[in-house]
XYZ file of C-alpha atoms in Angstrom:
475
model
C -25.821 6.870 49.465
C -28.227 6.108 52.320
C -31.323 4.065 51.646
C -34.503 3.778 53.685
C -35.948 0.335 53.171
C -39.227 0.717 55.060
C -42.415 1.936 53.374
C -44.493 4.945 54.244
C -47.981 3.708 55.148
C -50.415 6.431 56.092
C -50.262 10.167 55.863
C -53.537 11.347 57.412
C -55.125 14.579 56.375
C -56.675 14.300 59.855
C -54.270 12.188 61.891
C -55.493 8.951 63.459
C -55.234 9.218 67.245
C -53.825 6.233 69.135
C -54.943 6.019 72.803
C -54.073 3.474 75.435
C -56.579 2.854 78.212
C -55.278 1.413 81.481
C -57.318 -0.347 84.181
C -60.015 -2.149 82.185
C -62.877 -3.905 84.011
C -64.492 -6.819 82.144
C -68.185 -7.756 82.567
C -69.883 -11.180 82.988
C -68.816 -11.255 86.580
C -65.215 -11.357 85.602
C -62.944 -8.437 86.088
C -59.388 -7.915 85.191
C -56.942 -5.145 84.953
C -55.277 -4.873 81.586
C -54.362 -2.567 78.726
C -56.444 -1.830 75.651
C -55.053 -0.062 72.572
C -57.495 1.995 70.574
C -57.429 4.486 67.718
C -59.991 7.124 66.823
C -61.145 6.550 63.263
C -60.966 9.489 60.851
C -60.880 9.739 57.074
C -57.564 10.648 55.636
C -55.090 10.080 52.798
C -53.593 6.610 52.470
C -50.330 6.367 50.615
C -48.357 3.285 49.673
C -44.818 4.305 48.830
C -41.215 3.160 48.559
C -38.969 5.351 50.675
C -35.336 5.781 49.699
C -32.670 8.425 49.828
C -30.523 9.744 47.030
C -28.089 12.389 45.862
C -28.961 15.396 43.747
C -27.087 15.661 40.471
C -27.466 17.329 37.084
C -29.634 15.691 34.468
C -26.928 16.592 31.960
C -23.301 16.234 32.983
C -20.243 16.739 30.791
C -16.667 15.845 31.632
C -14.555 17.888 29.230
C -11.187 16.524 28.073
C -8.458 17.737 25.734
C -7.765 15.727 22.592
C -4.347 17.316 22.161
C -1.193 17.135 24.261
C -0.549 20.877 24.260
C 0.195 23.302 27.059
C -2.538 25.624 28.328
C -2.336 29.177 26.962
C -5.587 30.638 28.359
C -8.256 29.639 30.895
C -11.382 31.746 30.423
C -13.808 30.397 33.035
C -14.010 29.790 36.764
C -16.113 27.512 38.916
C -19.678 28.805 39.016
C -19.560 30.536 35.624
C -22.637 30.132 33.454
C -21.748 29.232 29.858
C -23.553 28.686 26.594
C -22.918 25.915 24.124
C -19.865 26.838 22.044
C -18.390 29.295 24.566
C -14.602 29.091 24.784
C -13.451 27.593 28.086
C -9.708 27.392 27.433
C -7.140 27.835 24.653
C -4.117 25.564 24.214
C -0.821 26.667 22.655
C -1.147 25.593 19.004
C 1.715 27.670 17.500
C 3.684 24.570 16.485
C 0.607 23.142 14.782
C 0.018 26.415 12.909
C 3.585 26.273 11.578
C 3.034 22.709 10.423
C -0.172 23.772 8.674
C 1.655 26.606 6.872
C 4.449 24.247 5.834
C 1.996 21.635 4.563
C -0.015 24.266 2.689
C 3.153 25.466 0.927
C 4.070 21.902 -0.022
C 0.584 21.342 -1.424
C 0.784 24.554 -3.463
C 4.233 23.582 -4.801
C 3.077 20.120 -5.768
C -0.054 21.524 -7.414
C 2.131 23.798 -9.545
C 4.475 20.943 -10.434
C 1.504 18.749 -11.281
C 0.099 21.470 -13.554
C 3.465 21.796 -15.335
C 3.753 18.050 -15.676
C 0.216 17.826 -17.006
C 0.952 20.543 -19.574
C 4.144 18.748 -20.609
C 2.262 15.482 -20.988
C -0.414 17.108 -23.148
C 2.214 18.796 -25.315
C 4.067 15.508 -25.753
C 0.816 13.739 -26.663
C 0.069 16.427 -29.258
C 3.586 16.030 -30.698
C 3.326 12.251 -30.862
C -0.116 12.504 -32.482
C 1.441 14.785 -35.119
C 4.335 12.336 -35.636
C 1.874 9.472 -35.955
C -0.124 11.339 -38.581
C 3.072 12.073 -40.549
C 4.141 8.436 -40.290
C 0.719 7.324 -41.459
C 0.839 9.631 -44.486
C 4.365 8.452 -45.297
C 3.244 4.823 -45.029
C 0.280 5.378 -47.310
C 2.512 7.163 -49.856
C 5.098 4.391 -49.707
C 2.417 1.766 -50.155
C 1.331 3.466 -53.392
C 4.952 3.674 -54.584
C 5.598 0.053 -53.785
C 2.367 -1.073 -55.415
C 3.307 0.847 -58.610
C 6.859 -0.487 -58.708
C 5.744 -4.001 -57.785
C 3.127 -3.995 -60.557
C 5.712 -2.824 -63.114
C 8.160 -5.382 -61.784
C 5.686 -8.240 -62.007
C 4.357 -7.237 -65.419
C 7.619 -5.907 -66.860
C 5.967 -2.682 -67.904
C 8.595 -0.289 -66.597
C 9.046 2.402 -69.246
C 12.840 2.697 -68.971
C 13.337 -1.048 -68.971
C 10.907 -1.460 -71.860
C 12.709 1.183 -73.893
C 16.048 -0.447 -73.176
C 14.650 -3.802 -74.187
C 13.155 -2.387 -77.397
C 16.442 -0.661 -78.201
C 18.286 -3.928 -77.602
C 15.968 -5.862 -79.813
C 16.251 -3.221 -82.565
C 20.036 -3.105 -82.189
C 20.160 -6.878 -82.468
C 18.088 -6.826 -85.634
C 20.221 -4.047 -87.097
C 23.393 -5.889 -86.155
C 22.189 -9.074 -87.813
C 21.210 -7.162 -90.938
C 24.578 -5.412 -91.081
C 26.322 -8.698 -90.461
C 24.550 -10.300 -93.371
C 25.310 -7.295 -95.579
C 28.952 -7.453 -94.520
C 29.220 -11.157 -95.217
C 27.617 -10.685 -98.666
C 29.896 -7.748 -99.390
C 32.938 -9.733 -98.323
C 31.947 -12.637 -100.626
C 31.300 -10.308 -103.531
C 34.528 -8.418 -102.879
C 36.519 -11.650 -102.867
C 34.909 -12.461 -106.232
C 35.643 -8.930 -107.446
C 32.012 -8.168 -107.931
C 32.190 -5.000 -105.798
C 34.796 -2.443 -105.120
C 36.958 -2.284 -102.052
C 35.243 0.874 -101.081
C 31.855 -0.804 -101.121
C 33.290 -3.674 -99.093
C 34.773 -1.321 -96.467
C 31.458 0.550 -96.230
C 29.597 -2.707 -95.477
C 32.323 -3.605 -92.964
C 32.080 -0.263 -91.176
C 28.307 -0.419 -91.102
C 28.518 -3.828 -89.451
C 31.063 -2.629 -86.888
C 28.814 0.372 -86.056
C 25.759 -1.951 -85.704
C 27.755 -4.349 -83.540
C 28.891 -1.453 -81.372
C 25.309 -0.199 -81.102
C 24.165 -3.674 -80.115
C 26.860 -3.900 -77.431
C 25.752 -0.523 -76.107
C 22.100 -1.605 -76.201
C 22.956 -4.748 -74.188
C 24.784 -2.683 -71.638
C 21.913 -0.175 -71.506
C 19.382 -2.972 -71.063
C 21.457 -4.640 -68.324
C 21.851 -1.301 -66.568
C 18.115 -0.558 -66.841
C 17.276 -4.025 -65.586
C 19.696 -3.749 -62.650
C 18.504 -0.254 -61.853
C 14.851 -1.367 -61.858
C 15.746 -4.268 -59.561
C 17.333 -1.773 -57.216
C 14.285 0.496 -57.461
C 11.957 -2.418 -56.610
C 14.053 -3.558 -53.695
C 14.378 0.005 -52.438
C 10.597 0.517 -52.672
C 10.068 -2.694 -50.720
C 12.638 -1.644 -48.105
C 11.139 1.844 -47.915
C 7.703 0.285 -47.344
C 9.012 -1.833 -44.465
C 10.746 1.219 -43.029
C 7.500 3.239 -43.270
C 5.631 0.434 -41.538
C 8.232 0.329 -38.760
C 8.106 4.112 -38.394
C 4.308 4.025 -38.160
C 4.344 1.243 -35.541
C 6.999 3.110 -33.575
C 4.868 6.280 -33.716
C 1.864 4.342 -32.411
C 3.959 3.021 -29.520
C 5.337 6.464 -28.748
C 1.831 7.928 -28.689
C 0.606 5.182 -26.332
C 3.592 5.779 -24.075
C 2.844 9.507 -24.063
C -0.809 8.841 -23.262
C 0.092 6.483 -20.430
C 2.060 9.153 -18.650
C 0.019 10.873 -15.919
C 0.214 12.897 -12.735
C -0.992 10.116 -10.418
C 2.112 10.327 -8.249
C 1.466 14.040 -7.700
C -2.220 13.386 -7.071
C -1.452 10.730 -4.444
C 1.132 12.932 -2.737
C -1.215 15.936 -2.695
C -4.100 13.848 -1.352
C -1.894 12.572 1.466
C -0.732 16.103 2.205
C -4.353 17.298 2.305
C -5.190 14.514 4.749
C -2.266 15.625 6.907
C -3.413 19.241 6.602
C -6.953 18.280 7.642
C -5.601 16.416 10.681
C -3.485 19.402 11.627
C -6.472 21.736 11.236
C -8.518 19.440 13.473
C -5.708 19.567 16.020
C -5.683 23.343 15.790
C -9.464 23.425 16.264
C -9.145 21.025 19.211
C -6.778 23.503 20.813
C -9.824 25.674 21.483
C -11.806 23.971 24.258
C -15.501 24.880 24.025
C -18.633 24.110 26.042
C -20.580 21.161 24.564
C -23.842 22.452 26.071
C -25.371 25.206 28.188
C -24.645 24.874 31.890
C -22.567 25.796 34.907
C -18.855 25.132 35.347
C -18.598 23.010 38.475
C -14.906 22.081 38.297
C -11.757 23.567 36.725
C -8.719 21.266 36.797
C -6.171 23.163 34.663
C -3.832 26.134 34.957
C -1.940 28.211 32.416
C 1.303 26.533 31.372
C 0.190 23.033 32.305
C -0.124 20.218 29.816
C -3.613 18.934 30.577
C -4.440 15.318 31.286
C -7.691 13.799 32.446
C -10.769 15.936 33.022
C -10.224 19.654 32.331
C -13.687 20.927 33.244
C -16.917 19.606 34.687
C -20.000 21.181 33.132
C -23.441 20.572 34.599
C -26.901 21.907 33.924
C -28.039 23.196 37.337
C -31.515 23.999 36.005
C -32.356 20.403 35.194
C -31.801 18.204 38.235
C -32.268 14.527 38.953
C -31.788 12.494 42.100
C -29.785 9.293 41.815
C -30.896 6.476 44.095
C -31.158 2.689 44.296
C -34.266 0.482 44.554
C -34.124 -2.856 46.351
C -34.942 -5.965 44.378
C -38.120 -6.655 46.379
C -39.452 -3.158 45.530
C -38.322 -2.735 41.938
C -41.239 -4.687 40.441
C -43.636 -2.058 41.850
C -41.664 0.965 40.658
C -42.201 2.182 37.101
C -41.089 5.191 35.073
C -43.496 8.090 35.434
C -44.545 7.441 39.038
C -44.937 10.515 41.208
C -42.238 11.160 43.802
C -42.345 13.437 46.846
C -38.900 14.931 47.469
C -37.663 16.461 50.723
C -34.260 17.611 51.861
C -32.722 19.060 55.007
C -31.081 21.691 52.818
C -34.487 22.931 51.648
C -36.101 22.737 55.135
C -38.239 19.751 54.142
C -40.443 21.665 51.732
C -42.364 19.295 49.454
C -40.837 19.115 45.964
C -42.533 17.215 43.171
C -40.727 14.751 40.962
C -41.196 11.562 38.985
C -39.301 8.373 38.269
C -37.402 8.993 35.014
C -35.282 5.842 34.594
C -34.675 2.421 36.122
C -31.589 0.398 35.256
C -32.363 -2.913 33.521
C -29.738 -4.735 35.604
C -28.499 -4.586 39.168
C -25.401 -2.614 39.958
C -22.279 -4.746 40.038
C -20.193 -2.885 42.597
C -22.305 -3.448 45.706
C -21.334 -5.725 48.553
C -24.924 -5.925 49.747
C -26.691 -9.277 49.855
C -29.755 -7.590 48.348
C -29.680 -6.659 44.695
C -30.220 -2.981 43.933
C -31.250 -1.208 40.720
C -29.915 2.231 39.912
C -32.806 4.670 39.500
C -33.137 8.348 38.660
C -35.893 10.709 39.778
C -36.504 13.847 37.754
C -37.140 17.051 39.717
C -40.211 18.641 38.150
C -40.480 21.840 40.236
C -38.382 24.886 39.426
C -36.444 27.071 41.865
C -36.544 24.381 44.543
C -33.355 25.370 46.336
C -31.868 21.926 45.658
C -28.189 21.972 44.829
C -25.992 19.382 43.196
C -24.535 17.034 45.799
C -27.342 17.460 48.389
C -28.894 14.387 50.030
C -32.629 14.022 49.507
C -35.390 11.766 50.859
C -37.721 10.265 48.278
C -41.243 8.878 48.655
C -42.031 7.005 45.453
C -45.834 6.864 45.334
C -47.025 3.387 44.362
C -50.701 3.977 45.227
C -52.686 6.787 46.832
C -56.256 7.355 48.035
C -57.834 10.370 49.675
C -60.804 10.671 52.048
C -60.818 7.004 53.090
C -60.938 5.145 56.445
C -57.890 3.052 57.207
C -56.386 1.280 60.161
C -53.540 -1.045 61.088
C -53.518 -4.633 59.886
C -53.673 -5.827 63.532
C -57.050 -4.098 63.979
C -58.683 -6.299 61.298
C -59.789 -9.870 62.053
C -61.446 -12.563 59.944
C -64.540 -14.280 61.387
C -65.233 -18.005 61.144
C -67.475 -17.223 58.224
C -64.609 -15.471 56.423
C -65.951 -11.971 57.016
C -63.489 -9.191 57.707
C -64.354 -7.487 61.024
C -63.084 -4.876 63.445
C -63.914 -4.323 67.137
C -65.112 -0.920 68.188
C -66.052 0.465 71.625
C -69.369 2.322 71.699
C -70.298 5.211 73.971
C -71.369 2.735 76.703
C -67.973 1.026 76.669
C -69.275 -2.124 74.978
C -67.135 -3.994 72.414
C -68.992 -4.123 69.089
C -68.202 -6.305 66.092
C -68.273 -4.252 62.869
C -68.152 -6.029 59.458
C -65.879 -4.269 56.936
C -64.432 -4.715 53.526
C -60.722 -4.091 53.002
C -59.305 -2.140 50.084
C -55.951 -0.553 49.324
C -53.048 -1.820 51.415
C -49.690 -0.588 52.489
C -47.153 -2.339 54.683
C -48.936 -1.608 57.997
C -52.197 0.112 57.063
C -55.219 -1.135 55.201
C -58.242 0.693 53.848
C -61.564 -0.314 55.472
C -65.091 0.261 54.234
C -68.478 -0.518 55.745
C -71.868 0.910 56.666
C -71.068 0.784 60.362
C -68.029 3.056 60.161
C -68.171 6.708 61.158
C -65.899 9.567 62.083
C -64.594 9.454 65.643
C -65.247 5.706 66.132
C -62.999 4.100 68.763
C -61.359 1.025 67.183
C -59.477 -1.560 69.203
C -56.101 -2.132 67.592
C -55.360 -5.328 69.553
C -58.782 -7.023 69.054
C -57.638 -10.618 69.498
C -57.750 -10.071 73.303
C -61.483 -9.193 73.319
C -64.896 -10.505 72.355
C -68.052 -8.682 71.326
C -70.230 -7.624 74.280
C -67.406 -7.107 76.713
C -67.502 -3.926 78.755
C -64.576 -1.640 78.966
C -64.473 1.000 81.677
C -61.883 3.685 81.095
C -60.493 5.475 84.069
């Protein structure tokens, strides 16, 4: 990009006229031939500006890439086409991705069905184990009551069967002892012939029957006692078994409740993530415009696998001019300053713009000894004829005054008293000293003010060669 490093100083509404007078005759008896440079003073517009050149570009530029490594199926735009945000620019071949999406969707559906079946099975198993636990609990409570009853009878000896057997034994023992005594008495009396043999044999038989009854009562009592011992032990064993069954049912229920479908859930979640990625890839296969604008480059063809930039999209309605500002000027340039834009391509018509951005740091890729700051100028006018890529000349207006007198720096002197002065030539050709005050400055022009100034005044622009009162005769 070309840059103009000099500043524009004065653009006169009525141009200042520079005249050179040859063959000057000096008064005071001295004469000489020399050259005097004069300008005719007129009011005009004084502008202090930074002049640079730049390149027209879009204010909004988009380089469009493909996120997927797929071959091109369709290209729907050409260079110069106007597009809206969201318009389809190209379509990539996503058939393989669609097949993967279908396959993944089927797998998700299958796993969802399996997870539902597994969940139903788990709930059924939990219900069964809850039922088993309730049955085990009822059995345990029943067995506790049985054991408590048996244990109480065992401890207190109040078992009905055993008590009856014991009572029968005690009665049989009493009866046996009575019969034994009767037998022994009968035997003694029989031996003394006090009773008959028949009476003796009756007493003997009664004893034998009582003895037999006693033996049977002992056996019955022993059997009842042994049987009750067995009943007690069995009740105790049955209680322990009921406890074990209950504890086992609790464990089985906890195991059933711990079963879940987490493995299915994890698998399905992963498959959904894969499906989402595939859907994004499928969506990426449709290349769309990220904004309104004009297609300025198309770098793909049908059948190619794209790489790099596919399309360049630029907004040709919103233009900026990219330029660079030298380090010694950048302190005077601020965002918002007015810019006058001209271009050969637009036949130097005046186009209005303004400074829109200034880089905070110098550009790093320059080999110049002077630091430069990248700057953009916004084109404010519409339908300017500017086109992207054109070179443009920019006058960045730092200061501006209209309807003022101004002259070159060389035309202004400072008197011994510190007063700013200029030398003018009156209608008689006499050099006059005119006191002035200076105002706005540019690189080579300075604003001058004073009561002695008027339109059409002839000002000497090389005053250091003259003194007030000298006569100048123009040929």
